[in-house]
Tab-separated table of C-alpha atoms in Angstrom:
chain	number	residue	atom	x	y	z
H	18	MET	CA	-12.526	7.798	-19.154
H	19	PHE	CA	-13.018	11.401	-18.048
H	20	LEU	CA	-10.217	12.574	-20.345
H	21	GLU	CA	-12.166	11.274	-23.347
H	22	ILE	CA	-15.206	13.307	-22.285
H	23	LEU	CA	-12.965	16.259	-21.538
H	24	SER	CA	-11.538	16.316	-25.061
H	25	PHE	CA	-15.071	16.771	-26.374
H	26	LEU	CA	-15.921	19.476	-23.823
H	27	SER	CA	-12.658	21.300	-24.600
H	28	SER	CA	-13.674	21.494	-28.244
H	29	LEU	CA	-16.731	23.448	-27.090
H	30	ASP	CA	-14.917	25.642	-24.557
H	31	THR	CA	-11.162	25.720	-23.890
H	32	GLY	CA	-11.872	26.551	-20.248
H	33	PHE	CA	-12.521	22.862	-19.651
H	34	ASN	CA	-8.808	22.197	-20.222
H	35	VAL	CA	-8.134	23.128	-16.599
H	36	LEU	CA	-9.746	19.822	-15.598
H	37	SER	CA	-6.999	17.924	-17.402
H	38	TYR	CA	-4.279	19.242	-15.067
H	39	LEU	CA	-2.683	16.561	-12.893
H	40	THR	CA	-3.294	18.495	-9.691
H	41	VAL	CA	-6.982	19.031	-10.467
H	42	ARG	CA	-7.538	15.410	-11.437
H	43	ALA	CA	-5.678	14.270	-8.321
H	44	VAL	CA	-7.932	16.334	-6.065
H	45	PHE	CA	-11.055	14.966	-7.725
H	46	ALA	CA	-9.656	11.421	-7.625
H	47	MET	CA	-9.083	11.733	-3.886
H	48	MET	CA	-12.538	13.175	-3.263
H	49	THR	CA	-14.213	10.529	-5.431
H	50	ALA	CA	-12.504	7.621	-3.654
H	51	LEU	CA	-13.230	9.176	-0.254
H	52	LEU	CA	-16.927	9.666	-1.006
H	53	ILE	CA	-17.321	6.154	-2.408
H	54	THR	CA	-15.902	4.562	0.746
H	55	LEU	CA	-17.935	6.792	3.055
H	56	VAL	CA	-21.176	6.176	1.154
H	57	LEU	CA	-20.728	2.419	0.702
H	58	GLY	CA	-18.976	1.689	4.010
H	59	LYS	CA	-22.032	0.959	6.163
H	60	TRP	CA	-23.673	-1.058	3.385
H	61	ILE	CA	-20.553	-3.194	2.879
H	62	ILE	CA	-20.266	-3.776	6.644
H	63	SER	CA	-23.905	-4.891	6.839
H	64	LYS	CA	-23.443	-7.259	3.898
H	65	LEU	CA	-20.325	-8.803	5.431
H	66	GLN	CA	-22.209	-9.266	8.706
H	67	HIS	CA	-25.163	-10.814	6.872
H	68	TYR	CA	-22.944	-13.396	5.179
H	69	GLN	CA	-21.003	-13.931	8.429
H	70	ILE	CA	-17.683	-12.884	6.914
H	71	GLY	CA	-16.042	-12.139	10.242
H	72	GLN	CA	-12.510	-11.964	11.575
H	73	VAL	CA	-11.016	-15.206	12.904
H	74	ILE	CA	-8.711	-14.509	15.850
H	75	ARG	CA	-5.501	-16.524	16.280
H	76	ASN	CA	-5.585	-18.736	19.366
H	77	ASP	CA	-2.183	-17.600	20.623
H	78	GLY	CA	-2.912	-13.886	20.201
H	79	PRO	CA	-3.439	-11.284	22.929
H	80	GLU	CA	-6.450	-11.983	25.136
H	81	THR	CA	-7.824	-8.489	24.457
H	82	HIS	CA	-8.309	-9.439	20.798
H	83	LEU	CA	-10.879	-12.129	21.559
H	84	GLU	CA	-13.604	-9.475	21.587
H	85	LYS	CA	-12.693	-8.617	17.983
H	86	ALA	CA	-13.797	-12.054	16.783
H	87	GLY	CA	-16.580	-11.804	14.231
H	88	THR	CA	-15.812	-8.213	13.228
H	89	PRO	CA	-16.456	-7.965	9.451
H	90	THR	CA	-13.296	-8.552	7.465
H	91	MET	CA	-12.250	-8.483	3.788
H	92	GLY	CA	-12.813	-4.725	3.906
H	93	GLY	CA	-10.030	-4.406	1.373
H	94	VAL	CA	-12.777	-4.938	-1.196
H	95	LEU	CA	-14.192	-1.537	-0.204
H	96	ILE	CA	-10.801	0.183	-0.471
H	97	LEU	CA	-9.981	-1.348	-3.839
H	98	PHE	CA	-13.433	-0.724	-5.305
H	99	ALA	CA	-13.216	2.975	-4.425
H	100	PHE	CA	-9.632	3.116	-5.694
H	101	PHE	CA	-10.401	1.407	-9.007
H	102	ILE	CA	-13.509	3.468	-9.766
H	103	SER	CA	-11.749	6.723	-8.955
H	104	VAL	CA	-8.678	5.834	-11.010
H	105	LEU	CA	-10.742	4.705	-13.994
H	106	ILE	CA	-12.729	7.948	-13.912
H	107	TRP	CA	-9.887	10.414	-13.422
H	108	GLY	CA	-6.867	8.509	-14.726
H	109	ASP	CA	-5.333	8.517	-18.190
H	110	TRP	CA	-6.159	5.160	-19.789
H	111	ASP	CA	-3.329	5.591	-22.300
H	112	ASN	CA	-0.733	5.619	-19.518
H	113	PRO	CA	0.753	2.120	-19.029
H	114	PHE	CA	1.595	2.763	-15.384
H	115	LEU	CA	-2.096	3.064	-14.558
H	116	TRP	CA	-2.736	-0.464	-15.786
H	117	ILE	CA	0.393	-1.842	-14.148
H	118	VAL	CA	-0.781	-0.563	-10.747
H	119	ILE	CA	-4.323	-1.849	-11.303
H	120	VAL	CA	-3.145	-5.314	-12.374
H	121	THR	CA	-0.738	-5.445	-9.410
H	122	ALA	CA	-3.601	-4.654	-7.048
H	123	LEU	CA	-5.834	-7.282	-8.659
H	124	LEU	CA	-3.215	-10.037	-8.519
H	125	PHE	CA	-2.265	-9.499	-4.889
H	126	SER	CA	-5.848	-8.892	-3.758
H	127	ALA	CA	-6.808	-12.232	-5.336
H	128	ILE	CA	-4.133	-13.950	-3.234
H	129	GLY	CA	-5.403	-12.161	-0.133
H	130	PHE	CA	-9.024	-12.986	-0.973
H	131	ILE	CA	-8.254	-16.704	-1.200
H	132	ASP	CA	-6.359	-16.520	2.088
H	133	ASP	CA	-9.258	-14.737	3.815
H	134	TYR	CA	-11.796	-17.158	2.336
H	135	LEU	CA	-9.910	-20.205	3.602
H	136	LYS	CA	-9.624	-18.716	7.094
H	137	ILE	CA	-13.354	-18.063	7.241
H	138	LYS	CA	-14.203	-21.473	5.789
H	139	LYS	CA	-11.955	-23.332	8.246
H	140	GLN	CA	-12.825	-20.950	11.101
H	141	ASN	CA	-9.205	-20.650	12.141
H	142	SER	CA	-6.329	-18.300	11.389
H	143	ASP	CA	-4.670	-20.718	8.946
H	144	GLY	CA	-5.410	-19.767	5.353
H	145	LEU	CA	-2.900	-20.321	2.588
H	146	SER	CA	0.337	-21.896	3.754
H	147	ARG	CA	3.396	-19.649	3.906
H	148	ARG	CA	4.889	-21.478	0.923
H	149	GLN	CA	1.719	-21.148	-1.174
H	150	LYS	CA	1.428	-17.460	-0.421
H	151	ILE	CA	5.071	-16.676	-1.228
H	152	LEU	CA	4.893	-18.691	-4.442
H	153	ALA	CA	1.765	-16.867	-5.643
H	154	GLN	CA	3.244	-13.492	-4.682
H	155	SER	CA	6.554	-14.312	-6.387
H	156	ILE	CA	4.907	-15.282	-9.666
H	157	SER	CA	2.812	-12.105	-9.580
H	158	ALA	CA	5.834	-9.947	-8.743
H	159	ILE	CA	7.955	-11.392	-11.557
H	160	LEU	CA	5.165	-10.868	-14.091
H	161	ILE	CA	4.808	-7.238	-13.042
H	162	CYS	CA	8.577	-6.630	-13.115
H	163	VAL	CA	8.875	-8.164	-16.592
H	164	TRP	CA	6.076	-5.845	-17.712
H	165	LEU	CA	7.978	-2.885	-16.278
H	166	LEU	CA	11.190	-4.028	-17.969
H	167	SER	CA	9.392	-4.034	-21.305
H	168	LEU	CA	8.706	-0.312	-20.819
H	169	ASN	CA	12.201	0.667	-19.725
H	170	SER	CA	13.523	1.652	-23.146
H	171	LYS	CA	10.642	4.090	-23.516
H	172	THR	CA	10.118	5.370	-19.991
H	173	ILE	CA	12.010	4.975	-16.740
H	174	GLY	CA	15.058	2.783	-17.362
H	175	ALA	CA	16.341	0.026	-15.078
H	176	GLU	CA	18.354	1.869	-12.454
H	177	LEU	CA	18.514	2.292	-8.698
H	178	LEU	CA	18.389	5.832	-7.344
H	179	ILE	CA	20.354	6.290	-4.111
H	180	PRO	CA	18.642	8.916	-1.906
H	181	PHE	CA	20.466	11.790	-0.195
H	182	PHE	CA	23.250	11.713	-2.828
H	183	LYS	CA	23.343	14.156	-5.719
H	184	ASN	CA	24.352	12.012	-8.678
H	185	LEU	CA	24.490	8.468	-7.336
H	186	ILE	CA	22.421	6.283	-9.670
H	187	ILE	CA	23.249	2.597	-10.116
H	188	PRO	CA	22.388	1.043	-13.515
H	189	LEU	CA	20.702	-2.353	-13.202
H	190	ASN	CA	20.716	-5.307	-15.536
H	191	ALA	CA	17.508	-7.273	-16.007
H	192	PHE	CA	18.324	-9.823	-13.299
H	193	ALA	CA	19.141	-7.161	-10.679
H	194	PHE	CA	15.963	-5.273	-11.576
H	195	LEU	CA	13.881	-8.431	-11.116
H	196	VAL	CA	15.494	-9.189	-7.745
H	197	ILE	CA	14.955	-5.660	-6.415
H	198	GLY	CA	11.444	-5.600	-7.848
H	199	TRP	CA	10.662	-8.918	-6.190
H	200	PHE	CA	11.817	-7.651	-2.803
H	201	ALA	CA	9.861	-4.396	-3.222
H	202	LEU	CA	6.608	-6.123	-4.145
H	203	VAL	CA	6.673	-9.263	-2.015
H	204	GLY	CA	8.383	-7.576	0.916
H	205	SER	CA	6.047	-4.599	0.970
H	206	SER	CA	2.980	-6.795	0.555
H	207	ASN	CA	3.856	-9.093	3.447
H	208	SER	CA	5.066	-6.320	5.749
H	209	VAL	CA	1.791	-4.413	5.469
H	210	ASN	CA	-0.009	-7.694	6.082
H	211	LEU	CA	1.958	-8.313	9.286
H	212	THR	CA	1.362	-4.748	10.493
H	213	ASP	CA	-2.399	-4.987	10.041
H	214	GLY	CA	-3.052	-6.337	13.522
H	215	LEU	CA	-4.531	-3.344	15.356
H	216	ASP	CA	-7.419	-1.044	14.447
H	217	GLY	CA	-6.199	1.469	11.882
H	218	LEU	CA	-2.539	0.597	12.446
H	219	ALA	CA	-1.720	-0.275	8.830
H	220	ILE	CA	-3.977	2.037	6.830
H	221	MET	CA	-2.571	5.346	8.108
H	222	PRO	CA	1.055	4.513	7.212
H	223	VAL	CA	-0.233	3.424	3.785
H	224	ILE	CA	-1.902	6.833	3.433
H	225	LEU	CA	1.206	8.745	4.530
H	226	ILE	CA	3.553	6.781	2.281
H	227	SER	CA	1.151	7.132	-0.649
H	228	GLY	CA	1.199	10.887	-0.157
H	229	ALA	CA	5.000	10.948	-0.196
H	230	LEU	CA	5.193	8.747	-3.299
H	231	ALA	CA	2.740	11.122	-4.966
H	232	VAL	CA	5.244	13.954	-4.458
H	233	PHE	CA	8.065	11.912	-5.982
H	234	ALA	CA	5.848	10.940	-8.922
H	235	TYR	CA	4.821	14.538	-9.581
H	236	ILE	CA	8.422	15.785	-9.515
H	237	GLY	CA	9.804	12.913	-11.569
H	238	GLY	CA	7.121	13.319	-14.205
H	239	ASN	CA	7.714	17.058	-14.592
H	240	TYR	CA	10.735	17.989	-16.721
H	241	ASN	CA	11.289	21.382	-15.065
H	242	PHE	CA	10.855	20.256	-11.460
H	243	SER	CA	12.970	17.129	-11.900
H	244	GLY	CA	15.767	19.171	-13.451
H	245	TYR	CA	15.684	21.810	-10.718
H	246	LEU	CA	15.687	19.195	-7.935
H	247	ASN	CA	18.287	17.032	-9.687
H	248	MET	CA	16.035	13.995	-9.982
H	249	PRO	CA	15.772	11.739	-13.052
H	250	PHE	CA	13.039	12.812	-15.444
H	251	MET	CA	10.618	9.914	-15.827
H	252	PRO	CA	8.075	10.540	-18.604
H	253	GLY	CA	4.579	9.376	-17.765
H	254	THR	CA	5.143	8.865	-14.058
H	255	GLY	CA	3.260	12.054	-13.267
H	256	GLU	CA	0.074	10.022	-13.701
H	257	ILE	CA	1.045	8.108	-10.559
H	258	PHE	CA	0.232	11.349	-8.714
H	259	VAL	CA	-3.448	10.807	-9.540
H	260	LEU	CA	-3.320	7.145	-8.492
H	261	CYS	CA	-1.685	7.968	-5.156
H	262	ALA	CA	-4.316	10.634	-4.507
H	263	ALA	CA	-7.069	8.088	-5.146
H	264	LEU	CA	-5.383	5.662	-2.747
H	265	VAL	CA	-5.151	8.360	-0.082
H	266	GLY	CA	-8.857	9.148	-0.473
H	267	ALA	CA	-9.872	5.487	-0.294
H	268	GLY	CA	-7.589	5.023	2.717
H	269	PHE	CA	-9.089	7.918	4.663
H	270	GLY	CA	-12.599	6.708	3.847
H	271	PHE	CA	-11.754	3.247	5.125
H	272	LEU	CA	-10.125	4.679	8.259
H	273	TRP	CA	-13.495	6.271	9.101
H	274	PHE	CA	-14.770	2.744	9.806
H	275	ASN	CA	-11.482	1.057	10.712
H	276	THR	CA	-10.372	3.434	13.456
H	277	TYR	CA	-10.493	2.135	17.039
H	278	PRO	CA	-12.787	0.381	17.836
H	279	ALA	CA	-12.925	-0.966	14.280
H	280	GLU	CA	-16.219	-1.718	12.571
H	281	ILE	CA	-14.405	-3.504	9.752
H	282	PHE	CA	-10.971	-4.979	9.007
H	283	MET	CA	-9.239	-4.867	5.633
H	284	GLY	CA	-8.153	-8.512	5.826
H	285	ASP	CA	-5.454	-10.000	3.629
H	286	THR	CA	-7.528	-8.896	0.652
H	287	GLY	CA	-6.625	-5.326	1.535
H	288	SER	CA	-3.247	-5.580	3.235
H	289	LEU	CA	-1.520	-7.708	0.578
H	290	SER	CA	-2.798	-5.557	-2.271
H	291	LEU	CA	-2.071	-2.208	-0.577
H	292	GLY	CA	1.474	-3.277	0.193
H	293	ALA	CA	1.961	-4.392	-3.400
H	294	ILE	CA	0.606	-1.076	-4.705
H	295	LEU	CA	3.139	0.829	-2.614
H	296	GLY	CA	5.876	-1.501	-3.833
H	297	VAL	CA	5.118	-1.160	-7.540
H	298	ILE	CA	4.749	2.615	-7.299
H	299	ALA	CA	8.108	2.828	-5.507
H	300	ILE	CA	9.673	0.846	-8.356
H	301	ILE	CA	8.123	3.095	-10.988
H	302	VAL	CA	9.361	6.309	-9.345
H	303	HIS	CA	12.786	4.850	-8.416
H	304	GLN	CA	12.239	5.107	-4.666
H	305	GLU	CA	12.698	1.482	-3.609
H	306	ILE	CA	15.271	2.437	-0.970
H	307	LEU	CA	13.214	5.298	0.425
H	308	LEU	CA	10.215	2.938	0.634
H	309	ILE	CA	12.224	0.983	3.215
H	310	LEU	CA	12.802	4.191	5.198
H	311	MET	CA	9.234	5.492	4.904
H	312	GLY	CA	7.872	2.072	5.773
H	313	GLY	CA	10.119	1.746	8.812
H	314	ILE	CA	7.198	0.530	10.906
H	315	PHE	CA	6.419	-2.153	8.325
H	316	VAL	CA	10.088	-3.173	8.289
H	317	ALA	CA	10.255	-3.311	12.095
H	318	GLU	CA	7.129	-5.469	12.276
H	319	THR	CA	8.544	-7.883	9.700
H	320	LEU	CA	11.973	-8.070	11.320
H	321	SER	CA	10.386	-8.740	14.711
H	322	VAL	CA	8.698	-11.842	13.282
H	323	ILE	CA	11.856	-13.052	11.508
H	324	ILE	CA	14.016	-12.503	14.597
H	325	GLN	CA	11.471	-14.114	16.912
H	326	ILE	CA	11.152	-17.252	14.777
H	327	GLY	CA	14.892	-17.574	14.141
H	328	TYR	CA	15.869	-17.031	17.771
H	329	PHE	CA	13.196	-19.427	19.064
H	330	LYS	CA	14.329	-22.199	16.710
H	331	ARG	CA	17.887	-21.863	18.003
H	332	THR	CA	17.286	-21.341	21.735
H	333	GLN	CA	13.635	-22.236	22.413
H	334	LYS	CA	13.373	-18.762	23.954
H	335	ARG	CA	11.660	-15.569	22.802
H	336	ILE	CA	13.176	-12.115	22.377
H	337	PHE	CA	9.783	-10.389	22.166
H	338	LEU	CA	6.826	-11.172	24.399
H	339	MET	CA	4.909	-11.735	21.174
H	340	ALA	CA	5.459	-10.975	17.494
H	341	PRO	CA	4.726	-8.938	15.410
H	342	LEU	CA	6.080	-5.959	17.326
H	343	HIS	CA	2.739	-4.299	18.110
H	344	HIS	CA	1.696	-7.397	20.074
H	345	HIS	CA	4.899	-7.118	22.126
H	346	TYR	CA	3.853	-3.667	23.302
H	347	GLU	CA	0.328	-4.892	23.998
H	348	LYS	CA	1.777	-7.600	26.229
H	349	LYS	CA	3.811	-4.924	28.022
H	350	GLY	CA	0.549	-3.220	28.979
H	351	LEU	CA	0.273	-0.366	26.467
H	352	LYS	CA	-3.270	0.348	25.349
H	353	GLU	CA	-4.098	-0.310	21.725
H	354	PRO	CA	-4.900	3.326	20.759
H	355	LYS	CA	-1.579	4.528	22.207
H	356	ILE	CA	0.414	1.956	20.201
H	357	ILE	CA	-1.464	2.859	17.031
H	358	VAL	CA	-0.975	6.622	17.296
H	359	ARG	CA	2.690	6.295	18.250
H	360	PHE	CA	3.330	4.090	15.217
H	361	TRP	CA	1.541	6.689	13.071
H	362	ILE	CA	3.762	9.450	14.464
H	363	ILE	CA	6.922	7.443	13.772
H	364	THR	CA	5.758	6.863	10.184
H	365	LEU	CA	5.066	10.573	9.732
H	366	ILE	CA	8.596	11.422	10.920
H	367	LEU	CA	10.131	8.863	8.542
H	368	VAL	CA	8.044	10.166	5.638
H	369	LEU	CA	9.170	13.748	6.335
H	370	ILE	CA	12.815	12.637	6.421
H	371	SER	CA	12.311	10.911	3.090
H	372	LEU	CA	10.755	14.016	1.547
H	373	ALA	CA	13.683	16.061	2.869
H	374	SER	CA	15.959	13.897	0.720
H	375	ILE	CA	14.598	15.694	-2.346
H	376	LYS	CA	16.214	18.988	-1.364
H	377	ILE	CA	19.269	17.397	0.250
H	378	ARG	CA	20.151	15.952	-3.158
């Protein structure tokens, strides 16, 4: 939207052209999303409290979480609203990747919204069944991947970039692309959802990974930088830089209210959609493998649940005191803030290693 106004202003004075630069628009996108969340945060919290949209605590969860019952949830609405408004103001509407990311967020947030609504309505932690959720996510993921495939001849191509290796790129046929895309979207969505169990635990890794993906998008969308750093040139992906900046701004604004002790939770509305956004951006910039590395905490949380369930079914015993992994450390006596910050630090280290892969190539 802003670019349309800018074209008119540039006709009056060419100095306005500076506002069309990716870096400038990214900064303003981040600031806009941050301000929206900070300004609307208290109002959204009060509205959620008024309509008694509060967190339902699982019965078998840690005892210390009982005091969190009733904390306003579905705060993902705040994150997504700030993200959408910022992107629509500062983004390029002619760029197809902008709409792919927005539609991805809408589809997965709708699934999360229904899940949250059912939990609140039933007043227990059982929303959509696991099968219903996976089915809805799978249909959404396939639709998005087909959309991306339709752009391949013009933009990014269906191929898998292997990090840390100079010229190792694996071409993908349509089926392989759909499978990898499914894992990236559904896996990322669910892993962020599982990680969102402590105050601020999930949103900071989302912020850090978004920042790293922004770097990959900026390099891949710039012909000179991509050539110098031996990365595939991906026309149009530079716009993802603006979207990632908006997500970072919205994330920091939400963290203002979500940090320990949290005044609001993002709920499945936020966690499922944020995970899906990271997944689709990773697909667009060819960093599906590095997403696994950067999201090591998300992967560990997911694996802890899978291992716990599988081992218990076989032996009727538990490997972890409780799953996901952050609950295991709570049961071992670690305080919530310490677990949160340590998980943040681990994510930061993994993100820095992933960024180092650019030069190692």
